[in-house]
mmCIF file of C-alpha atoms in Angstrom:
data_model
loop_
_atom_site.group_PDB
_atom_site.id
_atom_site.type_symbol
_atom_site.label_atom_id
_atom_site.label_comp_id
_atom_site.label_asym_id
_atom_site.label_seq_id
_atom_site.Cartn_x
_atom_site.Cartn_y
_atom_site.Cartn_z
ATOM 1 C CA MET A 1 31.456 21.093 -18.547
ATOM 2 C CA THR A 2 28.951 18.972 -20.481
ATOM 3 C CA ALA A 3 30.812 15.824 -19.606
ATOM 4 C CA LEU A 4 30.517 16.705 -15.968
ATOM 5 C CA LYS A 5 26.673 17.144 -16.376
ATOM 6 C CA ALA A 6 26.353 13.804 -18.163
ATOM 7 C CA LEU A 7 28.349 12.095 -15.423
ATOM 8 C CA SER A 8 26.208 13.571 -12.593
ATOM 9 C CA GLN A 9 23.016 12.557 -14.331
ATOM 10 C CA GLN A 10 24.103 8.913 -14.335
ATOM 11 C CA SER A 11 25.297 8.904 -10.764
ATOM 12 C CA LEU A 12 21.870 9.766 -9.362
ATOM 13 C CA TYR A 13 20.925 7.533 -6.447
ATOM 14 C CA ASN A 14 17.944 5.348 -7.241
ATOM 15 C CA PRO A 15 16.758 3.652 -3.999
ATOM 16 C CA LEU A 16 14.801 1.098 -6.134
ATOM 17 C CA ASN A 17 18.051 -0.436 -7.275
ATOM 18 C CA GLU A 18 19.082 -1.178 -3.698
ATOM 19 C CA PHE A 19 15.509 -2.367 -2.859
ATOM 20 C CA GLU A 20 15.603 -4.675 -5.893
ATOM 21 C CA ASP A 21 18.853 -6.226 -4.530
ATOM 22 C CA LEU A 22 17.138 -6.811 -1.228
ATOM 23 C CA LEU A 23 14.059 -8.541 -2.862
ATOM 24 C CA GLU A 24 16.419 -10.639 -4.946
ATOM 25 C CA SER A 25 18.517 -11.871 -2.024
ATOM 26 C CA SER A 26 15.350 -12.563 0.093
ATOM 27 C CA GLY A 27 13.852 -14.711 -2.635
ATOM 28 C CA TYR A 28 10.841 -12.402 -3.399
ATOM 29 C CA ASP A 29 9.213 -12.547 -6.845
ATOM 30 C CA TYR A 30 9.413 -9.022 -8.341
ATOM 31 C CA GLN A 31 9.197 -7.285 -11.685
ATOM 32 C CA ARG A 32 11.347 -4.125 -12.484
ATOM 33 C CA VAL A 33 8.952 -2.450 -14.846
ATOM 34 C CA THR A 34 10.998 0.587 -15.556
ATOM 35 C CA LYS A 35 13.890 2.214 -13.814
ATOM 36 C CA THR A 36 11.547 4.203 -11.719
ATOM 37 C CA ARG A 37 9.003 1.411 -10.962
ATOM 38 C CA LEU A 38 9.276 -1.865 -9.027
ATOM 39 C CA HIS A 39 6.505 -4.471 -8.449
ATOM 40 C CA PHE A 40 6.433 -7.366 -5.946
ATOM 41 C CA THR A 41 4.000 -9.548 -3.872
ATOM 42 C CA CYS A 42 4.118 -9.712 -0.196
ATOM 43 C CA ASP A 43 2.088 -11.753 2.297
ATOM 44 C CA GLY A 44 0.394 -9.963 5.032
ATOM 45 C CA LYS A 45 -1.356 -11.380 8.103
ATOM 46 C CA GLN A 46 -4.823 -11.258 6.221
ATOM 47 C CA GLY A 47 -3.692 -12.093 2.683
ATOM 48 C CA CYS A 48 -1.281 -11.552 -0.114
ATOM 49 C CA TYR A 49 -0.922 -8.002 -1.447
ATOM 50 C CA ASP A 50 0.710 -6.604 -4.580
ATOM 51 C CA ILE A 51 2.987 -3.680 -4.019
ATOM 52 C CA ALA A 52 4.197 -1.162 -6.466
ATOM 53 C CA LEU A 53 7.135 1.278 -5.537
ATOM 54 C CA GLU A 54 7.503 4.382 -7.732
ATOM 55 C CA TRP A 55 10.621 6.547 -7.458
ATOM 56 C CA ASN A 56 10.451 10.299 -8.252
ATOM 57 C CA GLU A 57 13.950 11.881 -8.104
ATOM 58 C CA GLU A 58 12.538 15.499 -8.775
ATOM 59 C CA ALA A 59 10.243 15.355 -5.795
ATOM 60 C CA LYS A 60 12.579 13.180 -3.711
ATOM 61 C CA ILE A 61 9.842 10.683 -2.872
ATOM 62 C CA VAL A 62 8.992 7.058 -3.261
ATOM 63 C CA LYS A 63 5.238 6.262 -3.761
ATOM 64 C CA ILE A 64 4.117 2.985 -2.171
ATOM 65 C CA SER A 65 0.955 1.558 -3.654
ATOM 66 C CA LEU A 66 -0.440 -1.575 -1.898
ATOM 67 C CA ILE A 67 -3.133 -3.326 -3.908
ATOM 68 C CA ILE A 68 -5.842 -5.480 -2.365
ATOM 69 C CA THR A 69 -7.452 -7.580 -5.118
ATOM 70 C CA ALA A 70 -9.916 -9.379 -2.681
ATOM 71 C CA THR A 71 -12.299 -6.353 -2.841
ATOM 72 C CA ARG A 72 -13.283 -7.015 -6.441
ATOM 73 C CA SER A 73 -16.278 -9.099 -5.152
ATOM 74 C CA ILE A 74 -17.755 -6.487 -2.943
ATOM 75 C CA PRO A 75 -20.343 -4.202 -4.566
ATOM 76 C CA ARG A 76 -18.732 -0.906 -5.798
ATOM 77 C CA ASP A 77 -21.117 1.527 -4.071
ATOM 78 C CA CYS A 78 -20.520 -0.206 -0.724
ATOM 79 C CA MET A 79 -16.760 -0.190 -1.250
ATOM 80 C CA GLU A 80 -16.825 3.559 -2.060
ATOM 81 C CA ARG A 81 -18.742 4.308 1.161
ATOM 82 C CA CYS A 82 -16.516 2.103 3.165
ATOM 83 C CA ILE A 83 -13.293 3.683 1.731
ATOM 84 C CA ALA A 84 -14.630 7.211 2.396
ATOM 85 C CA GLN A 85 -15.270 6.252 6.056
ATOM 86 C CA THR A 86 -11.905 4.547 6.464
ATOM 87 C CA ASN A 87 -10.025 7.535 4.969
ATOM 88 C CA GLU A 88 -11.455 9.779 7.645
ATOM 89 C CA SER A 89 -9.356 8.113 10.252
ATOM 90 C CA ALA A 90 -6.301 7.235 8.055
ATOM 91 C CA TRP A 91 -3.030 8.977 9.247
ATOM 92 C CA HIS A 92 -0.211 7.833 6.965
ATOM 93 C CA GLY A 93 -1.847 7.282 3.586
ATOM 94 C CA PHE A 94 -5.194 6.817 1.890
ATOM 95 C CA PHE A 95 -7.321 4.106 0.274
ATOM 96 C CA LEU A 96 -8.939 4.379 -3.152
ATOM 97 C CA LEU A 97 -10.786 2.159 -5.534
ATOM 98 C CA ASP A 98 -9.482 1.513 -9.047
ATOM 99 C CA GLY A 99 -11.557 0.874 -12.213
ATOM 100 C CA VAL A 100 -11.579 -2.979 -11.731
ATOM 101 C CA GLY A 101 -12.625 -3.035 -8.099
ATOM 102 C CA ASN A 102 -9.083 -3.258 -6.454
ATOM 103 C CA THR A 103 -8.645 -1.193 -3.301
ATOM 104 C CA ILE A 104 -5.409 0.621 -3.176
ATOM 105 C CA PHE A 105 -3.534 2.072 -0.208
ATOM 106 C CA LYS A 106 -1.132 4.765 -1.201
ATOM 107 C CA VAL A 107 1.555 6.264 0.991
ATOM 108 C CA LEU A 108 4.486 8.612 0.185
ATOM 109 C CA VAL A 109 7.967 8.345 1.590
ATOM 110 C CA GLN A 110 10.020 11.507 1.317
ATOM 111 C CA TYR A 111 13.800 10.996 1.474
ATOM 112 C CA ALA A 112 15.148 14.507 0.786
ATOM 113 C CA ASP A 113 17.149 14.815 3.999
ATOM 114 C CA LEU A 114 17.861 11.109 4.544
ATOM 115 C CA GLN A 115 21.083 9.067 3.938
ATOM 116 C CA LYS A 116 21.092 6.035 1.705
ATOM 117 C CA ASN A 117 20.633 3.479 4.477
ATOM 118 C CA GLU A 118 17.884 5.594 6.071
ATOM 119 C CA ILE A 119 16.057 5.693 2.763
ATOM 120 C CA ILE A 120 15.735 1.945 2.480
ATOM 121 C CA GLU A 121 14.656 1.868 6.172
ATOM 122 C CA ALA A 122 12.079 4.529 5.529
ATOM 123 C CA MET A 123 10.770 2.536 2.576
ATOM 124 C CA GLU A 124 10.452 -0.665 4.666
ATOM 125 C CA THR A 125 8.690 1.214 7.355
ATOM 126 C CA GLY A 126 6.255 2.637 4.821
ATOM 127 C CA ILE A 127 5.638 -0.752 3.406
ATOM 128 C CA ASP A 128 5.021 -2.249 6.844
ATOM 129 C CA SER A 129 2.721 0.627 7.700
ATOM 130 C CA ALA A 130 0.752 0.055 4.419
ATOM 131 C CA MET A 131 0.497 -3.670 5.172
ATOM 132 C CA ARG A 132 -0.797 -3.025 8.712
ATOM 133 C CA GLU A 133 -3.476 -0.622 7.222
ATOM 134 C CA ALA A 134 -4.433 -3.218 4.651
ATOM 135 C CA ASP A 135 -4.608 -6.009 7.284
ATOM 136 C CA ARG A 136 -6.872 -3.836 9.427
ATOM 137 C CA PHE A 137 -8.968 -2.990 6.405
ATOM 138 C CA SER A 138 -9.278 -6.536 5.314
ATOM 139 C CA VAL A 139 -10.280 -7.774 8.776
ATOM 140 C CA SER A 140 -12.940 -5.119 9.003
ATOM 141 C CA LEU A 141 -14.319 -6.246 5.599
ATOM 142 C CA ALA A 142 -13.925 -9.964 6.501
ATOM 143 C CA LEU A 143 -11.515 -10.484 3.578
ATOM 144 C CA SER A 144 -9.048 -12.562 5.600
ATOM 145 C CA ASP A 145 -7.454 -15.545 4.032
ATOM 146 C CA ASN A 146 -7.005 -16.762 7.711
ATOM 147 C CA LYS A 147 -9.882 -19.203 8.451
ATOM 148 C CA ASP A 148 -9.612 -18.612 12.165
ATOM 149 C CA VAL A 149 -10.956 -15.068 11.825
ATOM 150 C CA PRO A 150 -14.790 -15.193 11.799
ATOM 151 C CA SER A 151 -16.523 -13.530 8.898
ATOM 152 C CA LEU A 152 -18.736 -10.520 9.611
ATOM 153 C CA PHE A 153 -20.659 -10.982 6.411
ATOM 154 C CA GLN A 154 -21.600 -14.668 5.763
ATOM 155 C CA ASN A 155 -24.107 -13.885 2.994
ATOM 156 C CA ASP A 156 -23.701 -11.501 0.068
ATOM 157 C CA ASP A 157 -26.810 -9.595 1.023
ATOM 158 C CA GLU A 158 -25.183 -8.443 4.323
ATOM 159 C CA TRP A 159 -23.017 -6.035 2.421
ATOM 160 C CA THR A 160 -25.437 -3.181 3.207
ATOM 161 C CA LEU A 161 -24.749 0.430 3.967
ATOM 162 C CA GLU A 162 -26.212 0.027 7.454
ATOM 163 C CA ASN A 163 -23.832 -2.862 8.238
ATOM 164 C CA LEU A 164 -20.759 -1.033 6.806
ATOM 165 C CA THR A 165 -21.616 2.149 8.721
ATOM 166 C CA LEU A 166 -21.897 0.237 11.995
ATOM 167 C CA MET A 167 -18.595 -1.361 11.387
ATOM 168 C CA PHE A 168 -16.781 1.962 10.797
ATOM 169 C CA SER A 169 -18.686 4.143 13.297
ATOM 170 C CA GLU A 170 -16.979 5.438 16.289
ATOM 171 C CA THR A 171 -18.327 4.360 19.547
ATOM 172 C CA LYS A 172 -19.178 6.925 22.182
ATOM 173 C CA GLY A 173 -19.803 6.516 25.880
ATOM 174 C CA ASN A 174 -19.304 3.548 28.097
ATOM 175 C CA ALA A 175 -20.488 0.066 27.338
#
């Protein structure tokens, strides 16, 4: 009976193994930090994002953390207000600010009732969704690497609460 338990523990499906194979075959640079954590970098429409995938077998979830490093240059108090307003309309995840000024978008992918191929598709969909949110967030803060997108804040002194509030406010009525 103990041999059966040991065998079943080793045969647990880890979706990060399959995702690592996909990253390797696609030529992405990645790091397998632990058996439950995988890091890689991916280009979005508005910049390059660091992505961390964390697998939790017990909860049957993969946590996706997308890291936007470009927000380090924005004053922390403005970023905290901006993130609070952005999270009010977020549907599939949430933004937070880490200790060094990176903005992180987190989303969970639950895979309890999914087949193996559906798990990878759900992870890819979660990453795509996180990148779309990060791209929108970056455009709204004028953090785009794309020089064709005009900057909303040309000077450092324009990062005011009033400007950020106007940017994230909901419009009412007809224009």
